[in-house]
């Protein structure tokens, strides 16, 4: 099968080539994202493989159909960047990598919490300048704090387990509560109660029309003053404008994000010699209690290995017409 692989980075190619045993598939790598400007290059390919920064709206999918593309393969778990209805209309199959390493993301969420809490990033810089003062470095114990987890799927479950290990009181909200987490001591509560009771809230639900801007002026007004908010899921679950307001009045005490609403114009690029035109991210970066990482939660050796392995196996399943759970099926909302 001839596959155009978009938004590829050097670190991915090595793993993909390794699993493409005997060059079974013809993989052509493009560093550029797939979008309305680049879609013309897909002529002659059977399938496209994309990343989360590639936006496949109805117009792009129309062009893919005209070029006879039969498969849209996501090298990600989330698929909110693909218009599934448009793909279904053109009978283009959509596949993804549903779980490559939930621990990678859960552990990164934990790193954001510990860094914001114990301010190790500030201590690191300070000590390098021979400043050994403890001024403004005071943190708090995680032990016995209440941690609210929104979404207890694969990543949320791994995160709950880490927090239980710290001796936290873990509460959660999910449309499908997990029996095994309840047995381990996680208490499911309503979303309202989670907002009211948590010292730390970590977001692990997908971005859907229901969760877009789930965190907004109204929800921020219900959290305890000074709550820490962590988002490693999708940027648009938080309304950034409202988060800035809540940071300014100290309603949010700390904000740790690995994802950001406007990240497609920023993340995964070296813009160190450019002028950033996104005023919201610049404002966020000006807060000393905000920590931003550039969508790197997934970035572990184990996760990259698994993404490549499942991606190639998706190509094989598609070619061999084998049904798998990695197919994303459009469901009428
Ligand atoms: P999952 O499907 O296993 O779990 C998602 C959970 O969220 C499910 O239990 C679901 O019932 C729940 N949920 C859905 N809507 C909800 C709502 N309105 N309120 C509360 N819970 C709700 O997915 P996962 O593998 O755990 O991944 C979660 C998300 O993490 C993905 O959708 C993706 O956006 C994000 N992610 C981020 C990275 C990263 O590098 N930062 C990597 C992988 C995944």
Coordinates of C-alpha atoms and ligand atoms in Angstrom, one line a residue:
X1 CA 0.0 0.0 0.0
X2 CA 1.3 3.5 -0.8
X3 CA 0.9 5.7 2.3
X4 CA 1.6 9.5 2.6
X5 CA 2.7 10.1 6.2
X6 CA 2.3 13.7 7.2
X7 CA 3.8 15.8 10.0
X8 CA 6.6 13.3 10.5
X9 CA 9.5 14.0 12.7
X10 CA 12.9 12.3 12.5
X11 CA 12.3 10.4 15.7
X12 CA 9.1 8.7 14.3
X13 CA 10.6 7.6 11.0
X14 CA 13.1 5.3 12.6
X15 CA 10.4 3.4 14.5
X16 CA 8.0 3.2 11.6
X17 CA 10.6 1.9 9.2
X18 CA 11.6 -0.7 11.8
X19 CA 8.0 -2.2 11.9
X20 CA 7.5 -1.9 8.2
X21 CA 9.1 -5.3 7.8
X22 CA 10.6 -6.0 4.3
X23 CA 9.3 -2.7 3.1
X24 CA 5.8 -4.2 2.8
X25 CA 4.2 -0.7 2.6
X26 CA 5.6 2.2 0.6
X27 CA 5.9 4.9 3.2
X28 CA 6.5 8.5 2.0
X29 CA 7.3 11.0 4.7
X30 CA 6.2 14.6 4.6
X31 CA 7.3 17.0 7.3
X32 CA 4.4 19.3 6.4
X33 CA 0.9 18.9 7.9
X34 CA -2.0 17.7 5.8
X35 CA -4.4 20.5 5.3
X36 CA -6.2 22.4 2.5
X37 CA -2.9 23.8 1.2
X38 CA -1.0 20.5 1.1
X39 CA -3.8 18.0 0.2
X40 CA -2.9 18.1 -3.5
X41 CA 0.2 15.9 -2.9
X42 CA -1.9 12.9 -2.0
X43 CA -2.6 12.0 -5.6
X44 CA -1.4 8.5 -6.3
X45 CA -1.4 7.3 -2.7
X46 CA -3.9 4.8 -1.1
X47 CA -3.8 6.1 2.4
X48 CA -2.8 9.1 4.5
X49 CA -1.4 8.9 8.0
X50 CA -1.7 12.0 10.2
X51 CA -0.9 13.6 13.6
X52 CA -3.0 15.7 15.8
X53 CA -1.8 19.0 14.2
X54 CA -3.3 17.9 10.8
X55 CA -6.8 19.3 10.5
X56 CA -9.0 17.2 8.3
X57 CA -12.3 19.1 7.9
X58 CA -15.0 18.3 5.3
X59 CA -13.2 20.2 2.6
X60 CA -9.9 18.4 3.0
X61 CA -11.7 15.1 3.2
X62 CA -13.6 15.9 0.0
X63 CA -10.2 16.4 -1.7
X64 CA -8.9 13.1 -0.2
X65 CA -12.0 11.3 -1.6
X66 CA -11.4 12.9 -5.1
X67 CA -7.8 11.6 -4.9
X68 CA -9.2 8.1 -4.1
X69 CA -7.8 7.9 -0.6
X70 CA -9.3 4.9 1.2
X71 CA -7.8 5.2 4.7
X72 CA -7.1 8.0 7.2
X73 CA -4.8 6.7 9.8
X74 CA -4.2 8.7 13.0
X75 CA -0.9 8.1 14.8
X76 CA -2.7 9.4 17.9
X77 CA -5.4 8.3 20.3
X78 CA -7.6 11.4 20.0
X79 CA -9.4 12.0 16.7
X80 CA -11.2 15.3 17.3
X81 CA -9.2 16.8 14.3
X82 CA -11.0 14.6 11.8
X83 CA -14.5 15.2 10.5
X84 CA -15.8 11.7 11.0
X85 CA -19.1 12.4 9.3
X86 CA -17.4 13.6 6.1
X87 CA -15.1 10.5 6.1
X88 CA -18.1 8.2 6.5
X89 CA -19.9 10.0 3.7
X90 CA -17.0 9.2 1.4
X91 CA -16.6 5.7 2.7
X92 CA -13.0 6.5 3.9
X93 CA -12.0 4.4 6.9
X94 CA -10.5 6.1 9.9
X95 CA -8.1 4.2 12.2
X96 CA -6.1 5.3 15.3
X97 CA -3.8 4.1 18.0
X98 CA -6.2 4.0 20.9
X99 CA -3.7 3.2 23.7
X100 CA 0.1 3.4 23.2
X101 CA 1.2 4.2 26.7
X102 CA -1.3 5.7 29.1
X103 CA 1.4 5.7 31.7
X104 CA 3.5 8.2 29.6
X105 CA 0.7 10.8 29.8
X106 CA -0.3 10.0 33.4
X107 CA 3.4 10.3 34.5
X108 CA 3.8 13.6 32.7
X109 CA 0.6 15.0 34.4
X110 CA 2.3 14.0 37.7
X111 CA 5.5 15.8 36.6
X112 CA 3.5 19.0 36.0
X113 CA 1.9 18.7 39.4
X114 CA 5.2 18.2 41.2
X115 CA 7.0 20.9 39.3
X116 CA 4.3 23.5 40.0
X117 CA 4.0 22.4 43.6
X118 CA 7.7 22.1 44.6
X119 CA 9.0 24.7 42.0
X120 CA 12.0 22.6 41.0
X121 CA 12.2 24.5 37.7
X122 CA 12.8 27.7 39.6
X123 CA 15.2 26.1 42.0
X124 CA 17.2 24.7 39.1
X125 CA 17.7 28.1 37.5
X126 CA 18.3 29.8 40.8
X127 CA 21.0 27.4 42.1
X128 CA 22.9 27.7 38.8
X129 CA 23.3 31.4 39.6
X130 CA 24.6 30.6 43.1
X131 CA 21.3 31.7 44.6
X132 CA 20.6 29.2 47.3
X133 CA 17.8 31.1 49.0
X134 CA 14.4 29.3 49.7
X135 CA 12.5 32.5 49.1
X136 CA 9.1 31.7 47.4
X137 CA 10.0 28.0 46.9
X138 CA 7.6 26.7 49.5
X139 CA 5.3 23.9 48.3
X140 CA 2.6 21.7 49.8
X141 CA 2.4 17.9 50.6
X142 CA 0.4 15.9 48.1
X143 CA -0.4 13.4 50.8
X144 CA -4.1 13.5 51.8
X145 CA -4.9 16.3 49.3
X146 CA -8.0 15.8 47.2
X147 CA -7.3 15.1 43.6
X148 CA -10.2 15.3 41.1
X149 CA -9.9 13.3 37.9
X150 CA -12.2 14.2 35.0
X151 CA -12.3 11.1 32.7
X152 CA -11.1 7.7 34.1
X153 CA -10.4 5.9 30.8
X154 CA -6.9 4.4 30.1
X155 CA -4.9 7.6 31.0
X156 CA -7.2 8.7 33.9
X157 CA -7.0 5.2 35.4
X158 CA -3.2 5.2 35.3
X159 CA -3.2 8.7 36.8
X160 CA -5.6 7.7 39.6
X161 CA -3.3 4.9 40.5
X162 CA -0.3 7.2 40.8
X163 CA -2.2 9.7 42.9
X164 CA -3.4 6.8 45.2
X165 CA 0.2 5.9 45.6
X166 CA 0.9 9.4 46.9
X167 CA -1.7 8.9 49.6
X168 CA -4.2 11.4 48.0
X169 CA -7.9 11.3 48.4
X170 CA -8.9 10.6 44.7
X171 CA -12.3 11.6 43.5
X172 CA -13.4 11.2 39.9
X173 CA -16.1 12.0 37.4
X174 CA -16.8 9.9 34.3
X175 CA -19.9 8.9 32.4
X176 CA -18.8 5.3 32.8
X177 CA -17.4 4.8 36.3
X178 CA -14.7 2.1 36.7
X179 CA -15.5 -0.7 39.1
X180 CA -11.8 -1.6 39.5
X181 CA -11.0 2.0 40.5
X182 CA -13.8 2.1 43.0
X183 CA -12.3 -1.1 44.5
X184 CA -9.0 0.6 44.8
X185 CA -10.5 3.6 46.7
X186 CA -11.5 6.1 44.0
X187 CA -14.8 7.8 44.8
X188 CA -17.0 8.9 41.9
X189 CA -18.8 12.2 42.4
X190 CA -20.8 14.6 40.3
X191 CA -18.8 17.1 38.2
X192 CA -20.1 19.9 40.5
X193 CA -18.8 18.1 43.6
X194 CA -15.5 17.4 42.0
X195 CA -15.1 21.1 41.3
X196 CA -16.0 22.1 44.8
X197 CA -13.9 19.5 46.7
X198 CA -10.7 19.2 44.7
X199 CA -7.3 20.7 45.6
X200 CA -6.0 19.5 42.2
X201 CA -8.0 18.8 39.1
X202 CA -6.5 16.7 36.3
X203 CA -8.3 16.5 32.9
X204 CA -8.3 13.2 31.1
X205 CA -11.6 13.2 29.1
X206 CA -11.6 13.5 25.3
X207 CA -12.4 16.7 23.5
X208 CA -16.0 16.4 22.2
X209 CA -18.8 19.0 21.6
X210 CA -19.8 18.3 25.2
X211 CA -16.3 18.9 26.7
X212 CA -15.3 21.9 24.6
X213 CA -14.7 24.7 27.0
X214 CA -15.9 22.5 29.9
X215 CA -13.6 24.6 32.0
X216 CA -14.9 28.2 31.7
X217 CA -16.0 31.2 33.8
X218 CA -18.8 29.2 35.4
X219 CA -16.8 26.1 36.3
X220 CA -13.8 28.2 37.5
X221 CA -16.2 30.1 39.9
X222 CA -17.1 26.7 41.5
X223 CA -13.6 25.5 42.3
X224 CA -11.8 26.1 45.6
X225 CA -9.8 29.3 45.5
X226 CA -6.2 28.4 44.6
X227 CA -7.0 25.0 43.0
X228 CA -4.3 23.5 40.7
X229 CA -5.6 22.6 37.2
X230 CA -3.7 20.2 35.0
X231 CA -4.6 19.5 31.4
X232 CA -2.8 16.9 29.4
X233 CA -5.8 16.0 27.3
X234 CA -6.8 18.6 24.6
X235 CA -6.4 22.3 24.8
X236 CA -9.9 23.3 23.9
X237 CA -11.4 21.6 27.0
X238 CA -10.2 24.8 28.8
X239 CA -11.5 28.2 27.7
X240 CA -8.1 30.0 27.7
X241 CA -9.6 33.5 28.0
X242 CA -11.5 32.4 31.1
X243 CA -8.5 30.7 32.5
X244 CA -6.5 33.9 32.2
X245 CA -9.2 35.7 34.1
X246 CA -9.3 33.1 36.8
X247 CA -5.5 33.2 37.1
X248 CA -5.6 37.0 37.5
X249 CA -8.0 36.8 40.4
X250 CA -6.1 33.8 41.9
X251 CA -9.1 31.5 41.6
X252 CA -6.8 29.1 39.8
X253 CA -3.7 28.8 42.0
X254 CA -1.6 26.9 39.5
X255 CA -2.1 25.8 35.9
X256 CA -0.1 23.1 34.2
X257 CA -0.9 22.4 30.6
X258 CA 0.7 20.2 28.0
X259 CA -2.0 21.1 25.4
X260 CA -3.3 24.5 24.3
X261 CA -6.2 25.7 22.2
X262 CA -4.0 27.4 19.6
X263 CA -1.2 24.8 19.7
X264 CA -1.3 23.9 16.0
X265 CA 0.4 27.2 15.2
X266 CA 3.1 26.8 17.9
X267 CA 3.8 23.4 19.2
X268 CA 6.4 21.0 17.7
X269 CA 8.1 24.0 16.0
X270 CA 11.2 26.0 16.9
X271 CA 9.9 29.6 16.9
X272 CA 12.7 31.0 18.9
X273 CA 13.6 33.6 16.2
X274 CA 10.0 34.5 15.5
X275 CA 7.5 37.0 16.9
X276 CA 4.7 35.1 18.6
X277 CA 1.4 36.6 17.5
X278 CA -0.7 34.6 19.9
X279 CA -1.3 37.0 22.8
X280 CA -3.1 34.4 24.9
X281 CA -0.2 32.1 25.2
X282 CA 2.1 35.0 25.8
X283 CA -0.1 36.1 28.7
X284 CA -0.2 32.6 30.1
X285 CA 3.6 32.4 30.0
X286 CA 3.8 35.6 32.0
X287 CA 2.2 34.0 35.1
X288 CA 4.8 32.5 37.5
X289 CA 2.3 29.8 38.5
X290 CA 1.7 28.5 35.0
X291 CA 3.7 25.7 33.5
X292 CA 3.4 24.9 29.8
X293 CA 5.0 22.0 28.0
X294 CA 4.7 21.5 24.2
X295 CA 2.4 18.5 23.9
X296 CA 5.2 16.2 25.1
X297 CA 3.3 13.9 27.4
X298 CA 3.3 11.1 24.9
X299 CA 7.0 11.5 24.2
X300 CA 8.6 8.4 25.7
X301 CA 10.6 5.6 24.0
X302 CA 7.9 3.1 25.0
X303 CA 5.1 5.2 23.6
X304 CA 6.9 5.9 20.2
X305 CA 7.6 2.2 19.9
X306 CA 4.0 1.3 20.4
X307 CA 2.6 4.1 18.2
X308 CA 4.8 2.8 15.3
X309 CA 3.9 -0.9 16.0
X310 CA 0.2 -0.2 16.0
X311 CA 0.3 2.2 13.0
X312 CA 1.9 -0.4 10.8
X313 CA -0.4 -3.1 12.1
X314 CA -3.3 -0.8 11.2
X315 CA -2.0 -0.6 7.6
X316 CA -1.8 -4.4 7.5
X317 CA -5.3 -4.8 8.9
X318 CA -6.7 -2.4 6.4
X319 CA -4.9 -4.0 3.5
X320 CA -5.9 -7.5 4.6
X321 CA -9.5 -6.4 5.3
X322 CA -9.2 -7.5 9.0
X323 CA -11.6 -5.8 11.4
X324 CA -9.9 -4.2 14.4
X325 CA -11.0 -2.2 17.4
X326 CA -8.7 0.6 16.2
X327 CA -11.3 1.7 13.7
X328 CA -13.1 5.0 14.5
X329 CA -16.7 4.7 13.6
X330 CA -18.9 7.8 13.0
X331 CA -21.8 7.7 15.4
X332 CA -24.7 10.1 14.8
X333 CA -24.6 12.5 17.8
Ligands
LIG1 P1 -10.2 6.8 26.9 O1 -11.2 6.8 25.8 O2 -9.6 5.6 27.4 O3 -10.8 7.6 28.2 C1 -11.6 8.7 28.1 C2 -12.6 8.7 29.3 O4 -13.3 10.0 29.3 C3 -13.6 7.6 29.2 O5 -13.7 6.8 30.3 C4 -14.9 8.4 28.9 O6 -16.1 7.7 29.5 C5 -14.6 9.7 29.7 N1 -15.4 10.8 29.3 C6 -15.9 11.1 28.1 N2 -16.6 12.3 28.1 C7 -16.6 12.7 29.4 C8 -17.2 13.8 30.1 N3 -17.9 14.7 29.5 N4 -16.9 13.9 31.4 C9 -16.2 13.0 32.1 N5 -15.6 11.9 31.5 C10 -15.8 11.8 30.2 O7 -9.1 7.8 26.5 P2 -7.6 8.0 27.0 O8 -6.7 7.1 26.3 O9 -7.6 7.9 28.5 O10 -7.2 9.5 26.6 C11 -7.9 10.6 27.1 C12 -7.5 11.8 26.2 O11 -6.2 12.1 26.4 C13 -7.6 11.6 24.7 O12 -8.9 11.8 24.2 C14 -6.7 12.6 24.1 O13 -7.4 13.8 23.8 C15 -5.7 12.8 25.3 N6 -4.3 12.4 25.0 C16 -3.3 13.3 25.2 C17 -2.0 13.0 24.9 C18 -0.8 13.9 25.1 O14 0.3 13.6 24.6 N7 -1.0 15.0 25.7 C19 -1.7 11.7 24.5 C20 -2.8 10.7 24.3 C21 -4.1 11.1 24.6

